[in-house]
Amino acid sequence: MNDFGVRDVDVVVIGAGQAGLSGAYHLRRAGLEPDRDFVVLDHAPRPGGAWQFRWPSLTYGKVHGMHALPGMELTEAATDRPSSEVIGEYFGAYEDAFDLRVHRPVDVSAVREGEGGRLLVETSSDGGYATRALINATGTWDRPFWPRYPGQETFRGRQLHTATYPGPGAFAGQRVIVVGGGASGTQHLMEIADVAAETTWVTREPPVFREGPFDEEAGREAVAMVEERVRLGLPPRSVVSVTGLPLNDAVRAARAKGVLDRLPMFDRITEHGVAWNDGRTVEADVILWATGFRPAVDHLAPLRLREPGGGIRLDGTRAARDERVHLVGYGPSASTIGANRAGRAAVREIRRLLDRERSAPRDVECVSCGPVGAGRAPTGRSRTMPQPRAPFGADLADASQPGRDRQAAAAH
């Protein structure tokens, strides 16, 4: 921590991606005021959550699973613009519209037990916060998963991960092995194949392509499968891992050309490529690991929330081992629509916790959610919920055109 010292707040939100902004919105809606009753901390340099780090060739038209944040629609934007720009601008406008006052860049180093029943949130640049409740919305982007294989350190070519994927131009004329059967792996492979000398696709399990629409019932089934793992205290799988890959025109064309002909996982890495125990080898200049991400929750380690199975068991959004801690965008809520709902559910539980702990109740009018308060004397600041402007992007597109309702799982 630094010279800011420790400040008391009722709620700390860690992360300002979809899940964190949803939680902050619902805290605001419940009558809590940013920088007085709650604070939002984000380690990224600018608005946009993990979207701001996505590769330039991932245009908004290629995005599936982007659902509008609560209270402010994202109208249809130019589909050929990078999603990092479109969604970053939308998140920034959202923060301004609801006056969420996100602190950035702020790195949270640890959350541990504090004094008087509070949690102590320690940061490297913004001091510490003694808080009654925590909404953890740190996602997965900061923890790319790199599998380990024999001989990996001997490879003379280049190895990189989706987290640092620069776009297809960097692979022109090269022999590229793409590892991973998820949405990112197929997207990388299809665009690299247009410029590379040769591509090879390797996956641990045979990919499952999904025919037809991904309807509400299929979505519920997918979420239920992920939720069951979390309920058992196991590390969560992403929602998209149980939905299959959408079979669209681009995928059909790639399959017809042989781009998506998949090989099973290799057994070792050599100086010049990869090899299987049956004697097969593939030479390569680049190995691109599209192997996904893991939840970024190491800062919560001092609270000992993990179960023997390695995951954090949840009751709704609440950590089973500590009712003050809520994880949103984790496990079953790791999609944009799931994050929205989890933010609302977490705030509902936090309000109950604050009501129980408040030693000097003070009713505060909230149009839609009843009495709530932090037990402090009024400061003169209004608790009126800011009203959003027109739907974001209305000046970029025909405002009469309805935005798409993208309720599928997010790309990772």
C-alpha positions as a printed NumPy array, in Angstrom:
array([[  0.   ,   0.   ,   0.   ],
       [  1.058,   3.632,  -0.304],
       [  0.583,   6.895,   1.563],
       [ -3.183,   7.06 ,   0.939],
       [ -3.692,   5.029,   4.103],
       [ -6.843,   2.972,   4.699],
       [-10.299,   4.333,   3.917],
       [-13.636,   2.914,   5.058],
       [-16.282,   2.033,   2.465],
       [-19.238,  -0.298,   2.467],
       [-18.396,  -2.081,  -0.785],
       [-15.322,  -2.457,  -2.994],
       [-15.759,  -3.569,  -6.597],
       [-12.6  ,  -5.017,  -8.146],
       [-12.704,  -4.902, -11.928],
       [-14.566,  -2.668, -14.373],
       [-15.45 ,  -5.065, -17.144],
       [-19.013,  -6.184, -17.838],
       [-19.478,  -7.834, -14.444],
       [-17.906,  -5.039, -12.398],
       [-19.837,  -2.277, -14.15 ],
       [-23.058,  -4.214, -13.691],
       [-22.352,  -4.504,  -9.971],
       [-21.492,  -0.803,  -9.721],
       [-24.669,   0.135, -11.587],
       [-26.839,  -1.848,  -9.182],
       [-25.028,  -0.413,  -6.154],
       [-25.77 ,   3.054,  -7.538],
       [-29.373,   2.057,  -8.156],
       [-29.633,   0.847,  -4.558],
       [-28.762,   4.339,  -3.339],
       [-25.066,   3.895,  -2.575],
       [-22.775,   6.638,  -3.793],
       [-19.419,   6.068,  -5.505],
       [-16.33 ,   7.251,  -3.635],
       [-18.335,   7.453,  -0.453],
       [-20.248,   4.22 ,   0.024],
       [-18.467,   2.145,  -2.604],
       [-15.431,   2.313,  -4.843],
       [-14.624,   0.672,  -8.182],
       [-10.986,  -0.308,  -8.762],
       [ -9.715,  -1.324, -12.191],
       [ -6.164,  -2.224, -13.125],
       [ -6.626,  -1.575, -16.861],
       [ -5.391,   1.739, -18.267],
       [ -8.743,   2.733, -19.795],
       [-12.396,   1.645, -20.01 ],
       [-13.248,  -1.541, -21.869],
       [-12.412,  -4.402, -19.532],
       [-10.654,  -7.261, -21.32 ],
       [-12.125,  -6.093, -24.626],
       [ -9.563,  -3.296, -24.872],
       [ -6.806,  -5.898, -25.236],
       [ -8.416,  -7.911, -28.039],
       [ -6.634,  -8.197, -31.371],
       [ -7.461,  -5.606, -34.066],
       [ -8.863,  -8.162, -36.519],
       [-11.598,  -9.099, -34.025],
       [-14.075,  -6.593, -35.403],
       [-17.402,  -5.875, -33.769],
       [-19.154,  -7.843, -36.492],
       [-17.313, -11.003, -35.427],
       [-18.234, -10.678, -31.763],
       [-20.797, -13.098, -30.405],
       [-22.143, -12.912, -26.896],
       [-22.017,  -9.145, -26.319],
       [-25.063,  -8.155, -24.302],
       [-25.757,  -4.535, -23.387],
       [-24.981,  -3.365, -19.86 ],
       [-28.009,  -2.716, -17.633],
       [-29.678,   0.629, -18.133],
       [-28.008,   1.678, -21.383],
       [-28.306,  -0.008, -24.753],
       [-25.478,  -0.311, -27.244],
       [-26.975,   0.388, -30.631],
       [-25.647,  -1.333, -33.708],
       [-22.193,   0.025, -34.408],
       [-20.053,  -0.206, -37.534],
       [-19.325,  -3.923, -37.757],
       [-15.93 ,  -3.417, -39.417],
       [-14.482,  -1.475, -36.475],
       [-12.308,  -3.316, -33.923],
       [-14.384,  -4.584, -31.014],
       [-11.768,  -3.146, -28.657],
       [-12.691,   0.348, -29.861],
       [-16.467,  -0.092, -30.054],
       [-16.881,  -1.752, -26.671],
       [-14.209,   0.384, -25.015],
       [-16.061,   3.535, -26.065],
       [-19.356,   2.058, -24.882],
       [-17.963,   1.127, -21.462],
       [-16.423,   4.582, -21.105],
       [-19.711,   6.272, -21.974],
       [-21.477,   3.988, -19.49 ],
       [-19.116,   4.936, -16.661],
       [-19.739,   8.614, -17.406],
       [-23.502,   8.249, -17.773],
       [-23.915,   6.677, -14.338],
       [-21.055,   8.569, -12.672],
       [-19.309,   5.412, -11.491],
       [-15.943,   7.153, -10.876],
       [-13.735,   4.168, -11.634],
       [-10.228,   4.385, -10.125],
       [ -7.599,   3.305, -12.658],
       [ -5.051,   2.029, -13.132],
       [ -5.127,   0.394,  -9.697],
       [ -3.652,  -3.026,  -8.995],
       [ -5.17 ,  -4.93 ,  -6.081],
       [ -2.376,  -6.941,  -4.483],
       [ -4.36 ,  -8.778,  -1.805],
       [ -7.636,  -9.014,   0.065],
       [ -7.306, -10.196,   3.63 ],
       [ -9.118, -10.149,   6.937],
       [ -9.164,  -6.655,   8.426],
       [-10.302,  -5.226,  11.736],
       [-13.801,  -5.076,  13.136],
       [-15.208,  -7.705,  10.8  ],
       [-14.169,  -5.815,   7.678],
       [-12.11 ,  -6.981,   4.739],
       [ -8.887,  -5.136,   3.95 ],
       [ -8.32 ,  -4.532,   0.236],
       [ -4.668,  -3.678,  -0.398],
       [ -3.546,  -1.904,  -3.55 ],
       [ -0.182,  -0.869,  -4.919],
       [ -1.211,   2.653,  -5.91 ],
       [ -4.481,   3.655,  -4.213],
       [ -3.922,   2.835,  -0.576],
       [ -6.134,   0.362,   1.251],
       [ -9.874,   0.019,   1.735],
       [-11.579,  -1.426,   4.79 ],
       [-14.84 ,  -2.757,   3.396],
       [-17.916,  -4.561,   4.622],
       [-18.421,  -6.404,   1.338],
       [-16.541,  -7.181,  -1.844],
       [-17.646,  -7.688,  -5.447],
       [-14.827,  -9.461,  -7.237],
       [-15.142,  -9.052, -11.009],
       [-11.603,  -9.71 , -12.184],
       [-12.471, -12.103, -15.006],
       [ -9.825, -14.305, -16.619],
       [ -7.856, -12.231, -19.144],
       [ -4.914, -11.712, -16.783],
       [ -4.365, -15.456, -16.371],
       [ -3.728, -17.015, -19.791],
       [ -3.329, -20.766, -19.557],
       [ -0.106, -22.144, -21.057],
       [ -0.035, -25.961, -21.115],
       [  3.349, -27.59 , -20.558],
       [  4.674, -30.262, -22.903],
       [  8.009, -32.096, -23.024],
       [ 10.574, -30.257, -25.117],
       [  8.701, -26.956, -25.07 ],
       [ 11.807, -25.015, -24.11 ],
       [ 13.749, -26.427, -27.074],
       [ 11.472, -25.023, -29.793],
       [ 13.419, -22.582, -31.955],
       [ 10.382, -20.824, -33.344],
       [  7.99 , -18.415, -31.691],
       [  5.355, -19.31 , -29.094],
       [  2.541, -16.947, -28.159],
       [ -0.895, -17.018, -26.567],
       [ -4.271, -15.58 , -27.532],
       [ -3.643, -12.919, -24.883],
       [ -0.926, -11.4  , -27.093],
       [ -2.259, -12.411, -30.508],
       [ -1.36 ,  -9.559, -32.905],
       [ -3.649, -10.432, -35.823],
       [ -3.02 , -12.53 , -38.946],
       [ -0.517, -10.237, -40.648],
       [  2.249, -11.281, -38.248],
       [  2.114, -14.858, -39.62 ],
       [  2.442, -14.182, -43.344],
       [  4.431, -16.897, -45.097],
       [  4.978, -18.913, -41.907],
       [  4.069, -22.429, -40.823],
       [  1.706, -22.075, -37.873],
       [  0.329, -24.61 , -35.401],
       [ -2.801, -23.411, -33.598],
       [ -3.529, -25.284, -30.366],
       [ -7.048, -25.11 , -28.932],
       [-10.586, -26.032, -29.921],
       [-12.493, -23.013, -28.647],
       [-13.916, -19.997, -30.416],
       [-10.63 , -18.078, -30.346],
       [ -8.689, -20.99 , -31.783],
       [-11.006, -21.347, -34.756],
       [-11.085, -17.579, -35.346],
       [ -7.289, -17.365, -35.279],
       [ -6.918, -20.375, -37.549],
       [ -9.376, -19.19 , -40.194],
       [ -7.8  , -15.779, -40.607],
       [ -4.184, -16.966, -40.362],
       [ -4.833, -19.598, -43.047],
       [ -5.34 , -16.82 , -45.607],
       [ -1.761, -15.542, -45.202],
       [  0.309, -18.378, -43.735],
       [  2.385, -20.841, -45.733],
       [  0.768, -23.698, -43.814],
       [ -1.534, -24.135, -40.818],
       [ -2.126, -27.097, -38.528],
       [ -4.952, -27.328, -36.009],
       [ -4.406, -29.383, -32.856],
       [ -6.999, -29.919, -30.115],
       [ -7.182, -32.057, -27.   ],
       [-10.748, -33.166, -27.718],
       [-12.552, -33.428, -31.062],
       [-14.34 , -30.109, -31.683],
       [-18.126, -30.097, -31.559],
       [-19.84 , -27.864, -34.101],
       [-23.328, -26.702, -33.203],
       [-26.02 , -26.652, -35.862],
       [-28.984, -24.347, -35.506],
       [-29.671, -21.45 , -33.116],
       [-28.407, -21.315, -29.575],
       [-31.777, -20.764, -27.894],
       [-32.704, -19.936, -24.322],
       [-33.17 , -23.557, -23.299],
       [-29.717, -24.522, -24.618],
       [-28.25 , -21.543, -22.78 ],
       [-29.816, -22.626, -19.501],
       [-28.476, -26.156, -19.923],
       [-24.966, -24.878, -20.612],
       [-24.983, -22.572, -17.593],
       [-26.328, -25.389, -15.391],
       [-23.386, -27.606, -16.356],
       [-20.87 , -24.93 , -15.384],
       [-22.825, -24.095, -12.232],
       [-22.686, -27.703, -11.06 ],
       [-18.875, -27.669, -11.108],
       [-18.797, -24.468,  -9.073],
       [-21.295, -25.913,  -6.615],
       [-18.941, -28.852,  -6.1  ],
       [-15.985, -26.552,  -5.46 ],
       [-14.226, -27.453,  -8.719],
       [-12.466, -24.954, -10.987],
       [-15.085, -23.592, -13.389],
       [-15.132, -24.298, -17.091],
       [-16.139, -21.49 , -19.397],
       [-19.753, -21.415, -20.534],
       [-18.623, -21.591, -24.16 ],
       [-16.769, -24.852, -23.482],
       [-20.112, -26.639, -23.143],
       [-22.004, -24.855, -25.908],
       [-20.05 , -26.101, -28.919],
       [-18.806, -24.026, -31.844],
       [-21.407, -22.262, -33.997],
       [-21.515, -23.613, -37.53 ],
       [-21.824, -20.46 , -39.643],
       [-21.001, -19.788, -43.293],
       [-17.37 , -18.874, -42.562],
       [-16.84 , -22.098, -40.615],
       [-18.485, -24.177, -43.339],
       [-16.199, -22.608, -45.952],
       [-13.112, -23.249, -43.804],
       [-14.111, -26.87 , -43.294],
       [-14.646, -27.324, -47.014],
       [-11.113, -26.025, -47.684],
       [ -9.592, -28.312, -45.042],
       [ -8.549, -25.465, -42.757],
       [-10.462, -27.011, -39.851],
       [ -9.142, -30.532, -40.287],
       [ -8.078, -31.269, -36.755],
       [ -5.232, -33.395, -35.399],
       [ -5.162, -34.882, -31.879],
       [ -2.891, -33.342, -29.305],
       [  0.808, -33.909, -29.93 ],
       [  2.959, -35.668, -27.353],
       [  6.03 , -33.457, -27.363],
       [  7.587, -30.348, -28.852],
       [ 10.811, -30.509, -30.82 ],
       [ 13.3  , -27.908, -31.968],
       [ 11.506, -27.532, -35.267],
       [  7.862, -28.357, -34.484],
       [  5.802, -31.027, -32.744],
       [  5.734, -34.809, -32.692],
       [  3.413, -37.674, -31.824],
       [  4.371, -41.023, -30.354],
       [  3.15 , -42.779, -33.498],
       [  6.018, -41.176, -35.436],
       [  4.093, -38.318, -37.043],
       [  5.763, -34.881, -37.006],
       [  4.82 , -31.366, -38.115],
       [  7.38 , -28.626, -38.593],
       [  6.455, -25.072, -37.652],
       [  7.722, -21.538, -37.267],
       [  5.055, -20.566, -34.719],
       [  2.982, -22.321, -32.067],
       [ -0.073, -20.272, -31.122],
       [ -1.646, -21.404, -27.853],
       [ -5.385, -20.642, -27.991],
       [ -5.818, -22.579, -24.778],
       [ -7.992, -20.24 , -22.797],
       [ -7.713, -18.531, -19.441],
       [ -8.187, -19.229, -15.755],
       [-10.001, -17.071, -13.166],
       [ -7.806, -14.209, -11.904],
       [ -8.427, -14.661,  -8.181],
       [ -4.935, -14.991,  -6.699],
       [ -5.404, -11.749,  -4.74 ],
       [ -8.141, -13.517,  -2.736],
       [ -5.731, -16.238,  -1.535],
       [ -5.337, -14.793,   2.01 ],
       [ -9.073, -15.419,   2.591],
       [ -8.682, -19.167,   1.955],
       [-11.832, -19.448,  -0.148],
       [-10.769, -22.428,  -2.258],
       [-12.202, -25.879,  -1.742],
       [-10.132, -29.095,  -1.85 ],
       [-11.167, -29.491,  -5.495],
       [ -9.333, -26.268,  -6.362],
       [-12.293, -23.985,  -7.07 ],
       [-14.239, -21.444,  -5.031],
       [-17.644, -22.846,  -4.11 ],
       [-20.47 , -20.351,  -4.522],
       [-23.949, -19.981,  -3.111],
       [-25.439, -17.841,  -5.848],
       [-22.702, -15.236,  -6.244],
       [-21.605, -15.449,  -2.604],
       [-18.452, -17.37 ,  -1.645],
       [-19.542, -20.298,   0.517],
       [-16.634, -19.693,   2.913],
       [-17.206, -15.943,   3.34 ],
       [-20.573, -14.24 ,   2.883],
       [-18.897, -10.846,   2.459],
       [-17.285, -11.918,  -0.822],
       [-19.209, -12.118,  -4.09 ],
       [-17.745, -13.366,  -7.353],
       [-19.408, -12.112, -10.519],
       [-18.278, -13.069, -13.986],
       [-17.017, -16.32 , -12.451],
       [-18.127, -19.772, -13.555],
       [-21.814, -19.74 , -14.515],
       [-21.894, -15.938, -14.779],
       [-18.88 , -15.761, -17.13 ],
       [-20.901, -14.456, -20.061],
       [-22.049, -10.932, -20.713],
       [-25.704, -11.568, -19.908],
       [-24.691, -13.781, -16.971],
       [-22.468, -11.019, -15.615],
       [-25.363,  -8.562, -15.77 ],
       [-27.606, -10.844, -13.759],
       [-24.856, -11.725, -11.297],
       [-24.191,  -8.043, -10.605],
       [-27.812,  -7.518,  -9.663],
       [-27.934, -10.676,  -7.519],
       [-24.73 ,  -9.769,  -5.673],
       [-25.992,  -6.298,  -4.78 ],
       [-29.265,  -7.744,  -3.517],
       [-27.332,  -9.969,  -1.089],
       [-24.951,  -7.179,  -0.105],
       [-27.846,  -4.89 ,   0.773],
       [-29.141,  -7.532,   3.156],
       [-25.703,  -7.838,   4.731],
       [-25.384,  -4.066,   5.169],
       [-28.88 ,  -3.831,   6.63 ],
       [-27.997,  -6.443,   9.241],
       [-24.724,  -4.766,  10.188],
       [-25.898,  -1.182,  10.232],
       [-25.766,   0.031,  13.816],
       [-27.638,   3.293,  13.236],
       [-30.225,   2.721,  10.494],
       [-31.161,   5.626,   8.318],
       [-33.792,   5.249,   5.645],
       [-32.89 ,   6.534,   2.227],
       [-35.435,   6.755,  -0.534],
       [-34.72 ,   4.553,  -3.524],
       [-37.346,   4.543,  -6.218],
       [-37.176,   0.848,  -7.046],
       [-35.481,  -0.904,  -4.173],
       [-36.805,   0.322,  -0.821],
       [-34.84 ,   1.688,   2.148],
       [-31.098,   1.336,   2.266],
       [-28.319,   3.371,   3.803],
       [-24.793,   3.34 ,   5.085],
       [-25.419,   4.727,   8.54 ],
       [-23.589,   7.98 ,   7.831],
       [-24.678,  11.547,   8.138],
       [-25.746,  13.144,   4.866],
       [-22.958,  14.822,   2.941],
       [-25.094,  17.07 ,   0.786],
       [-24.517,  14.907,  -2.293],
       [-27.572,  13.706,  -4.14 ],
       [-28.323,   9.987,  -4.211],
       [-30.437,  10.368,  -7.31 ],
       [-29.517,   7.769,  -9.903],
       [-28.036,   9.521, -12.955],
       [-30.138,   9.124, -16.073],
       [-28.382,   7.724, -19.128],
       [-28.194,   9.616, -22.352],
       [-29.588,   8.233, -25.587],
       [-28.403,   4.698, -26.379],
       [-24.656,   4.706, -26.945],
       [-23.839,   4.711, -30.628],
       [-27.033,   6.424, -31.697],
       [-24.903,   9.102, -33.293],
       [-22.914,   6.451, -35.164],
       [-25.815,   4.437, -36.53 ],
       [-29.484,   4.802, -37.329],
       [-31.072,   5.339, -33.926],
       [-34.249,   3.672, -35.127],
       [-32.42 ,   0.406, -35.769],
       [-32.829,  -1.924, -32.768],
       [-29.66 ,  -3.282, -31.225],
       [-29.128,  -7.03 , -31.426],
       [-29.901,  -9.06 , -28.334],
       [-26.709, -11.069, -28.026],
       [-27.324, -13.525, -25.231],
       [-24.918, -16.292, -26.113],
       [-21.822, -16.986, -24.06 ],
       [-18.843, -14.679, -24.416],
       [-15.917, -15.678, -26.596],
       [-13.817, -17.137, -23.758]])
